[in-house]
């Protein structure tokens, strides 16, 4: 069966054995012949693969989605961006995520306004500021919780 090019998964299902068991037997018996693969044929030819790698390495495309769009405009059958990711992973490319600022433009303006307003403060001025990071600090017996949300009542 293996000499006819039947994949190991098909041989395993016909013989009711595990794929790995078939693989080990074939590896021992056919050490000089290539062992049929259990996977499906690749969607990208070696030329297509080299084209994608060249596009990424040269900087013409900056991510897998752009590379997928480029290769799909060239080849007749479309491939997914995951196929391109898998190809790049096989060729030792690493995933680099872009770190984004969590501050919006409004927040940046507010921070700048605060800094400009207090730029002439002395160390003594700053010592009078209590930084609490939204932690509620109450004197004992001054406020009691009403048990409903954040509404507080004086006791």
Tab-separated table of C-alpha atoms in Angstrom:
chain	number	residue	atom	x	y	z
A	1	UNK	CA	0.000	0.000	0.000
A	2	UNK	CA	2.788	2.403	0.870
A	3	UNK	CA	4.611	1.593	-2.345
A	4	UNK	CA	1.509	2.784	-4.239
A	5	UNK	CA	1.825	6.157	-2.519
A	6	UNK	CA	-1.116	5.699	-0.156
A	7	UNK	CA	-0.805	8.082	2.833
A	8	UNK	CA	-0.136	6.563	6.258
A	9	UNK	CA	-3.502	7.737	7.609
A	10	UNK	CA	-5.338	5.771	4.885
A	11	UNK	CA	-3.218	2.678	5.518
A	12	UNK	CA	-3.902	2.989	9.238
A	13	UNK	CA	-7.663	3.215	8.738
A	14	UNK	CA	-7.728	0.176	6.405
A	15	UNK	CA	-5.689	-1.936	8.832
A	16	UNK	CA	-7.410	-0.549	11.972
A	17	UNK	CA	-4.076	0.519	13.447
A	18	UNK	CA	-2.719	3.808	14.681
A	19	UNK	CA	-1.025	6.220	12.257
A	20	UNK	CA	2.133	6.315	14.332
A	21	UNK	CA	2.376	2.507	14.375
A	22	UNK	CA	2.140	2.436	10.570
A	23	UNK	CA	4.698	5.234	10.347
A	24	UNK	CA	7.201	3.298	12.524
A	25	UNK	CA	6.764	0.091	10.523
A	26	UNK	CA	7.208	1.921	7.231
A	27	UNK	CA	10.211	3.746	8.594
A	28	UNK	CA	11.877	0.411	9.429
A	29	UNK	CA	10.852	-1.365	6.215
A	30	UNK	CA	11.309	1.438	3.710
A	31	UNK	CA	14.310	3.256	5.140
A	32	UNK	CA	15.648	4.052	1.655
A	33	UNK	CA	12.251	5.084	0.172
A	34	UNK	CA	10.276	8.212	1.060
A	35	UNK	CA	7.408	7.516	3.416
A	36	UNK	CA	4.057	8.784	2.144
A	37	UNK	CA	2.862	11.818	4.022
A	38	UNK	CA	-0.343	11.805	6.026
A	39	UNK	CA	-1.011	15.428	5.164
A	40	UNK	CA	-2.734	16.854	2.119
A	41	UNK	CA	-0.733	18.323	-0.761
A	42	UNK	CA	0.466	21.888	-0.338
A	43	UNK	CA	-1.622	24.677	-1.830
A	44	UNK	CA	1.452	26.744	-2.661
A	45	UNK	CA	4.103	25.704	-5.139
A	46	UNK	CA	7.740	26.241	-4.216
A	47	UNK	CA	7.772	29.283	-6.561
A	48	UNK	CA	4.744	30.763	-4.772
A	49	UNK	CA	6.387	30.111	-1.407
A	50	UNK	CA	9.586	31.851	-2.501
A	51	UNK	CA	7.535	34.788	-3.819
A	52	UNK	CA	5.831	35.236	-0.428
A	53	UNK	CA	9.112	34.972	1.470
A	54	UNK	CA	10.745	37.493	-0.868
A	55	UNK	CA	7.838	39.941	-0.463
A	56	UNK	CA	8.065	39.772	3.351
A	57	UNK	CA	11.874	39.801	3.526
A	58	UNK	CA	12.194	42.762	1.147
A	59	UNK	CA	9.594	44.784	3.051
A	60	UNK	CA	7.189	45.141	0.099
A	61	UNK	CA	4.474	43.706	2.339
A	62	UNK	CA	4.492	44.083	6.092
A	63	UNK	CA	2.089	41.375	7.283
A	64	UNK	CA	0.503	38.080	6.312
A	65	UNK	CA	-2.773	39.630	5.193
A	66	UNK	CA	-0.960	41.817	2.664
A	67	UNK	CA	1.139	38.831	1.529
A	68	UNK	CA	-2.034	36.758	1.129
A	69	UNK	CA	-3.685	39.482	-0.958
A	70	UNK	CA	-0.573	39.698	-3.131
A	71	UNK	CA	-0.244	35.934	-3.709
A	72	UNK	CA	-4.003	35.506	-4.316
A	73	UNK	CA	-3.759	38.070	-7.126
A	74	UNK	CA	-1.139	35.843	-8.789
A	75	UNK	CA	-2.253	32.235	-8.248
A	76	UNK	CA	-5.498	30.711	-9.598
A	77	UNK	CA	-6.770	29.149	-6.339
A	78	UNK	CA	-6.947	31.436	-3.318
A	79	UNK	CA	-5.186	30.594	-0.058
A	80	UNK	CA	-5.981	31.835	3.435
A	81	UNK	CA	-3.794	34.102	5.518
A	82	UNK	CA	-3.313	31.173	7.938
A	83	UNK	CA	-1.657	29.211	5.108
A	84	UNK	CA	0.773	32.097	4.625
A	85	UNK	CA	1.387	32.271	8.405
A	86	UNK	CA	2.159	28.546	8.480
A	87	UNK	CA	4.594	28.952	5.581
A	88	UNK	CA	6.408	31.807	7.300
A	89	UNK	CA	6.559	29.836	10.545
A	90	UNK	CA	8.142	26.883	8.685
A	91	UNK	CA	10.802	29.279	7.390
A	92	UNK	CA	11.634	30.568	10.903
A	93	UNK	CA	9.888	33.927	10.666
A	94	UNK	CA	8.737	35.259	14.033
A	95	UNK	CA	5.473	36.953	14.943
A	96	UNK	CA	5.938	40.565	15.976
A	97	UNK	CA	2.959	42.301	17.507
A	98	UNK	CA	2.687	46.052	17.351
A	99	UNK	CA	2.239	47.633	20.757
A	100	UNK	CA	-0.470	50.241	20.775
A	101	UNK	CA	-0.917	53.085	23.188
A	102	UNK	CA	-3.990	52.764	25.373
A	103	UNK	CA	-4.224	56.526	25.697
A	104	UNK	CA	-6.526	58.283	23.286
A	105	UNK	CA	-5.823	61.752	21.920
A	106	UNK	CA	-8.205	63.256	24.510
A	107	UNK	CA	-6.277	61.629	27.362
A	108	UNK	CA	-2.961	62.894	25.992
A	109	UNK	CA	-4.352	66.455	25.808
A	110	UNK	CA	-5.624	66.214	29.393
A	111	UNK	CA	-2.234	64.963	30.608
A	112	UNK	CA	-0.455	67.788	28.796
A	113	UNK	CA	-2.858	70.381	30.246
A	114	UNK	CA	-2.269	68.995	33.766
A	115	UNK	CA	1.510	69.065	33.287
A	116	UNK	CA	1.487	72.631	31.960
A	117	UNK	CA	-0.797	73.789	34.772
A	118	UNK	CA	1.521	72.358	37.447
A	119	UNK	CA	4.932	72.799	35.818
A	120	UNK	CA	5.992	75.528	38.259
A	121	UNK	CA	5.028	73.657	41.412
A	122	UNK	CA	7.734	73.099	44.009
A	123	UNK	CA	8.502	69.914	45.892
A	124	UNK	CA	6.635	71.361	48.887
A	125	UNK	CA	3.511	71.860	46.731
A	126	UNK	CA	3.616	68.230	45.603
A	127	UNK	CA	4.025	66.973	49.180
A	128	UNK	CA	0.524	68.296	49.952
A	129	UNK	CA	-1.042	66.100	47.242
A	130	UNK	CA	-2.504	62.713	48.171
A	131	UNK	CA	-2.208	60.221	45.304
A	132	UNK	CA	-4.787	57.491	45.840
A	133	UNK	CA	-5.145	55.675	42.493
A	134	UNK	CA	-8.947	55.747	42.957
A	135	UNK	CA	-8.715	54.112	46.377
A	136	UNK	CA	-11.456	55.448	48.622
A	137	UNK	CA	-10.085	56.658	51.949
A	138	UNK	CA	-12.647	57.439	54.674
A	139	UNK	CA	-12.243	58.486	58.227
A	140	UNK	CA	-13.902	56.000	60.571
A	141	UNK	CA	-17.569	56.760	61.203
A	142	UNK	CA	-17.733	59.629	58.733
A	143	UNK	CA	-19.438	57.788	55.845
A	144	UNK	CA	-21.382	54.551	55.640
A	145	UNK	CA	-22.284	52.473	52.635
A	146	UNK	CA	-25.970	52.318	51.817
A	147	UNK	CA	-25.513	48.846	50.330
A	148	UNK	CA	-26.586	50.098	46.920
A	149	UNK	CA	-23.899	50.662	44.262
A	150	UNK	CA	-21.506	53.506	44.976
A	151	UNK	CA	-24.024	55.746	46.746
A	152	UNK	CA	-22.800	56.831	50.173
A	153	UNK	CA	-24.654	58.438	53.073
A	154	UNK	CA	-23.284	60.442	55.946
A	155	UNK	CA	-23.776	58.724	59.280
